[in-house]
JSON list of C-alpha atoms in Angstrom, two decimals:
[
{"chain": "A", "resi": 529, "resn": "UNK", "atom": "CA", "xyz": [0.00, 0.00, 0.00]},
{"chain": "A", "resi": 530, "resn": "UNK", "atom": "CA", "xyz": [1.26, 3.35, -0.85]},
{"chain": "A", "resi": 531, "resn": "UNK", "atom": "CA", "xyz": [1.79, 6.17, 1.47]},
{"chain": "A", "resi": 532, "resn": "UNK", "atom": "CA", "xyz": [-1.18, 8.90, 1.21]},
{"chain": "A", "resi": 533, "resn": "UNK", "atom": "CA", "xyz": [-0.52, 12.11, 2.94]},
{"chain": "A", "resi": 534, "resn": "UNK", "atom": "CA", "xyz": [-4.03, 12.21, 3.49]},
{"chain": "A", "resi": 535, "resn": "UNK", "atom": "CA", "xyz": [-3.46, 9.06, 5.46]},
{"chain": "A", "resi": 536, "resn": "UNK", "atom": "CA", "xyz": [-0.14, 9.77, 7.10]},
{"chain": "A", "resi": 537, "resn": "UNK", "atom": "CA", "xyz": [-0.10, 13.64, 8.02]},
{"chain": "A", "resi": 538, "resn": "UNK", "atom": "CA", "xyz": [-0.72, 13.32, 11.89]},
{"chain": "A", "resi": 539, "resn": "UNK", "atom": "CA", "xyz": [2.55, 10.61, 11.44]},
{"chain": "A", "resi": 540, "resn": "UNK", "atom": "CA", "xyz": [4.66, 13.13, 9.33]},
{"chain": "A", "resi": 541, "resn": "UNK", "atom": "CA", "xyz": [4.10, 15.63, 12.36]},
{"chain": "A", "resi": 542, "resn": "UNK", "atom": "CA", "xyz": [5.22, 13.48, 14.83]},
{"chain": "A", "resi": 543, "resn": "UNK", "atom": "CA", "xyz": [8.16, 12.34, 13.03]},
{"chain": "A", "resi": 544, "resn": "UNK", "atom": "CA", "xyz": [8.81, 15.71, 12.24]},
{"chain": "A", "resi": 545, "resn": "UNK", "atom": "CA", "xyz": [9.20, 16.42, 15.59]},
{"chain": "A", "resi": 546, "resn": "UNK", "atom": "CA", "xyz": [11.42, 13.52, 16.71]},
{"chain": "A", "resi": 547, "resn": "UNK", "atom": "CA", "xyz": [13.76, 14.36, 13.76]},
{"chain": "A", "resi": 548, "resn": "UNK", "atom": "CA", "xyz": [14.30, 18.16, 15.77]},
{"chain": "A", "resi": 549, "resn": "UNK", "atom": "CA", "xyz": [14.19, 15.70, 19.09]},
{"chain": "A", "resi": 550, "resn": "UNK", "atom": "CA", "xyz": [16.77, 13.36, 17.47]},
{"chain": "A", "resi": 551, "resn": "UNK", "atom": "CA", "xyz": [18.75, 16.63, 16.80]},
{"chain": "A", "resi": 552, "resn": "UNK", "atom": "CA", "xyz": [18.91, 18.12, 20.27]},
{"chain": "A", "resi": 553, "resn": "UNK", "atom": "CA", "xyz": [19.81, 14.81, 21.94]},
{"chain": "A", "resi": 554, "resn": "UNK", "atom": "CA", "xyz": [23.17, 14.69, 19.14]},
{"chain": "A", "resi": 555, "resn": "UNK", "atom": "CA", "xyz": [23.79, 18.17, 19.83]},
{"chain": "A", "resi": 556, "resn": "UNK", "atom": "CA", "xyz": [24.03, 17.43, 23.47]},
{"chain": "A", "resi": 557, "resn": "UNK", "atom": "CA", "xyz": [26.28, 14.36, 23.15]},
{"chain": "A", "resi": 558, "resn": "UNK", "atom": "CA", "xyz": [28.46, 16.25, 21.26]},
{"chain": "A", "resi": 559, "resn": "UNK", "atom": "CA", "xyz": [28.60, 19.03, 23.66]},
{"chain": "A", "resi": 560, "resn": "UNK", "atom": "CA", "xyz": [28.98, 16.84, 26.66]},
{"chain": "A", "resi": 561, "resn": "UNK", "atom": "CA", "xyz": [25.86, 17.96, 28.52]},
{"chain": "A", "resi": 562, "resn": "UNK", "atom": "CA", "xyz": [23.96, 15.69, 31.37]},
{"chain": "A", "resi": 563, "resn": "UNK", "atom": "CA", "xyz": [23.33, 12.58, 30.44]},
{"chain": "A", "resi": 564, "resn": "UNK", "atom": "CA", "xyz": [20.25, 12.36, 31.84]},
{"chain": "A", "resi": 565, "resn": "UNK", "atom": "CA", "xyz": [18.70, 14.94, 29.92]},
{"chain": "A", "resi": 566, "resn": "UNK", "atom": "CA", "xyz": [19.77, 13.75, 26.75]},
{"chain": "A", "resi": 567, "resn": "UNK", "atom": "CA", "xyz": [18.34, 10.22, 27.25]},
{"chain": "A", "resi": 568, "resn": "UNK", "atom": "CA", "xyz": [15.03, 11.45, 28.58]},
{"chain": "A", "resi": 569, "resn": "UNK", "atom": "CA", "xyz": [14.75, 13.23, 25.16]},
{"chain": "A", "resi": 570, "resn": "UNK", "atom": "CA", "xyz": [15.83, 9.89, 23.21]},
{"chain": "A", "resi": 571, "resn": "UNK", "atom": "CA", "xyz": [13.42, 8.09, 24.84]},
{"chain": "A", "resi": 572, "resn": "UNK", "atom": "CA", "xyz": [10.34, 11.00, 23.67]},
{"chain": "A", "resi": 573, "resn": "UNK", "atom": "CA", "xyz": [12.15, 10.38, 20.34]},
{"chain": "A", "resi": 574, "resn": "UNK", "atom": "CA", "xyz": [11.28, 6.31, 20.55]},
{"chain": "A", "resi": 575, "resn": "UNK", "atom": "CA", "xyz": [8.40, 7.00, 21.78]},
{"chain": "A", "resi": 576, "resn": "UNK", "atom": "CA", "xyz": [7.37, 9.39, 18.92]},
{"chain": "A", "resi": 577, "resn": "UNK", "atom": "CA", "xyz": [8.69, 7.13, 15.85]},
{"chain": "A", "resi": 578, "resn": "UNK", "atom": "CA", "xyz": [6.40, 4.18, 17.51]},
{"chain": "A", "resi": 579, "resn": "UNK", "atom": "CA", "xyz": [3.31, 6.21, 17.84]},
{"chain": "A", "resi": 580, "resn": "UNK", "atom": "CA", "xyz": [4.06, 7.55, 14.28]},
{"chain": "A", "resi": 581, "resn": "UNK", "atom": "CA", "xyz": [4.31, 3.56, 13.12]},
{"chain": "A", "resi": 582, "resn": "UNK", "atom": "CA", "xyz": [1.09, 3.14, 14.72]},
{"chain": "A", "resi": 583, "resn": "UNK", "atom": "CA", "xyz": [-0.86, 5.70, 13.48]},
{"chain": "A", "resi": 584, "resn": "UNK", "atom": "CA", "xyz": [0.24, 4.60, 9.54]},
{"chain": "A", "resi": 585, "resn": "UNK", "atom": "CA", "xyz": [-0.57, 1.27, 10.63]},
{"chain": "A", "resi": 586, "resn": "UNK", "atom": "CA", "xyz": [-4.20, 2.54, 11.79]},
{"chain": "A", "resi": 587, "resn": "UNK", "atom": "CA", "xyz": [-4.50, 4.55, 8.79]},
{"chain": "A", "resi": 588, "resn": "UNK", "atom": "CA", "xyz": [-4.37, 1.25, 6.64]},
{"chain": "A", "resi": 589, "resn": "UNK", "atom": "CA", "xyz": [-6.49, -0.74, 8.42]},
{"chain": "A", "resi": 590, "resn": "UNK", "atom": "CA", "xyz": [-8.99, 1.98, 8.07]},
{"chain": "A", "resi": 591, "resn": "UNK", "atom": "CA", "xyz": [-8.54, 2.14, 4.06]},
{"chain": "A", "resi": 592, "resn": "UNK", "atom": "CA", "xyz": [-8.56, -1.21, 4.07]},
{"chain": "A", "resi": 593, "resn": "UNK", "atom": "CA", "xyz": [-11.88, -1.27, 5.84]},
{"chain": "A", "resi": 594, "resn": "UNK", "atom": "CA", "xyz": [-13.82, 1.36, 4.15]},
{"chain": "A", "resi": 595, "resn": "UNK", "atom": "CA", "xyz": [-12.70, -0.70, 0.44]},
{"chain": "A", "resi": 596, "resn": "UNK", "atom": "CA", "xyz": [-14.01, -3.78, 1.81]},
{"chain": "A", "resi": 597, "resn": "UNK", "atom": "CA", "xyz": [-17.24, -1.91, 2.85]},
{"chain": "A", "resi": 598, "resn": "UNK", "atom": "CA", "xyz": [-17.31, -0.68, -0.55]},
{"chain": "A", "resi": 599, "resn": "UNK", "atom": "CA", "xyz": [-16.75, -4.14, -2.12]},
{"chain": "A", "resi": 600, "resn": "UNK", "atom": "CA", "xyz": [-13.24, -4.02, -3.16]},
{"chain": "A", "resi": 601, "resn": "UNK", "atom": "CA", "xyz": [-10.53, -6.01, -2.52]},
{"chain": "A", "resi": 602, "resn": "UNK", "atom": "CA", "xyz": [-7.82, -4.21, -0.40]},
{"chain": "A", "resi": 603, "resn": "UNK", "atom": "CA", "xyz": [-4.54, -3.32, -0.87]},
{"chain": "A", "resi": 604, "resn": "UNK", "atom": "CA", "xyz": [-2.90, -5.50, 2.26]},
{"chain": "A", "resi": 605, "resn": "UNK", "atom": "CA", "xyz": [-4.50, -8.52, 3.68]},
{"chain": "A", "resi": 606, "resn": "UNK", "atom": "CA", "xyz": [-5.46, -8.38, 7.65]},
{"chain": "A", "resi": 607, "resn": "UNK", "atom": "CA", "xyz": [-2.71, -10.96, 7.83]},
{"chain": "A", "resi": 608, "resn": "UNK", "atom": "CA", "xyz": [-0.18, -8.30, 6.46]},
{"chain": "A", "resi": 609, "resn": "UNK", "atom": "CA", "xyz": [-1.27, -5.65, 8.74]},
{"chain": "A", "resi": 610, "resn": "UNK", "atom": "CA", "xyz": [-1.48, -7.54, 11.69]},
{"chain": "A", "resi": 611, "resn": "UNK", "atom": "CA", "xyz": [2.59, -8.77, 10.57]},
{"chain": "A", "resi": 612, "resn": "UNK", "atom": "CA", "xyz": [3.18, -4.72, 10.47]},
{"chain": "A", "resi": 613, "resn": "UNK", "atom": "CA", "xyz": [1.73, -4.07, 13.61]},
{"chain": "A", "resi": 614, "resn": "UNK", "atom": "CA", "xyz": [3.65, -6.65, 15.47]},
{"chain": "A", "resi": 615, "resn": "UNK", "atom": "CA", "xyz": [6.78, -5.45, 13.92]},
{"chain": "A", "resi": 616, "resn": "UNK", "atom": "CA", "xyz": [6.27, -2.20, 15.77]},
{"chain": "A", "resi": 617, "resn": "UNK", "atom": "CA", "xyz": [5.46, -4.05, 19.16]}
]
């Protein structure tokens, strides 16, 4: 299934926002600040990427779901989904 930014936009945000996360945990490595913060900002950045990989992984299952309301045959099985999902668990 391709990527819709229709689908994916509240994803994009977040990811958006670990990338600048991501950013100021490097730039604080590299300028030998507290360890603590940095790591309590890597772990908002896990925590964003995974809620990002859920959302896209709720956005298909809802396209999937609205095609086979409509009759049509969707573009990833529930078996392929469900494989996604558990990737991300």
């Amino acid at each position: 299934m391709n990527i819709r930014p229709e689908m994916t936009r509240e994803a994009l945000t977040r990811l958006k926002r670990a990338r600048g996360q991501l950013n100021a945990v490097i730039e604080m490595m590299e300028n030998g600040q507290d360890c603590r913060e940095a790591l309590t900002q890597l772990a908002a950045v896990s925590k964003a990427i995974d809620r990002a990989g859920f959302k896209i992984i709720a956005s298909g299952m809802r396209h999937c779901n609205a095609a086979r309301d409509r009759g049509e045959t969707p573009e990833m099985t529930e078996e392929e989904l469900e494989k996604l999902f558990l990737a991300l668990a």
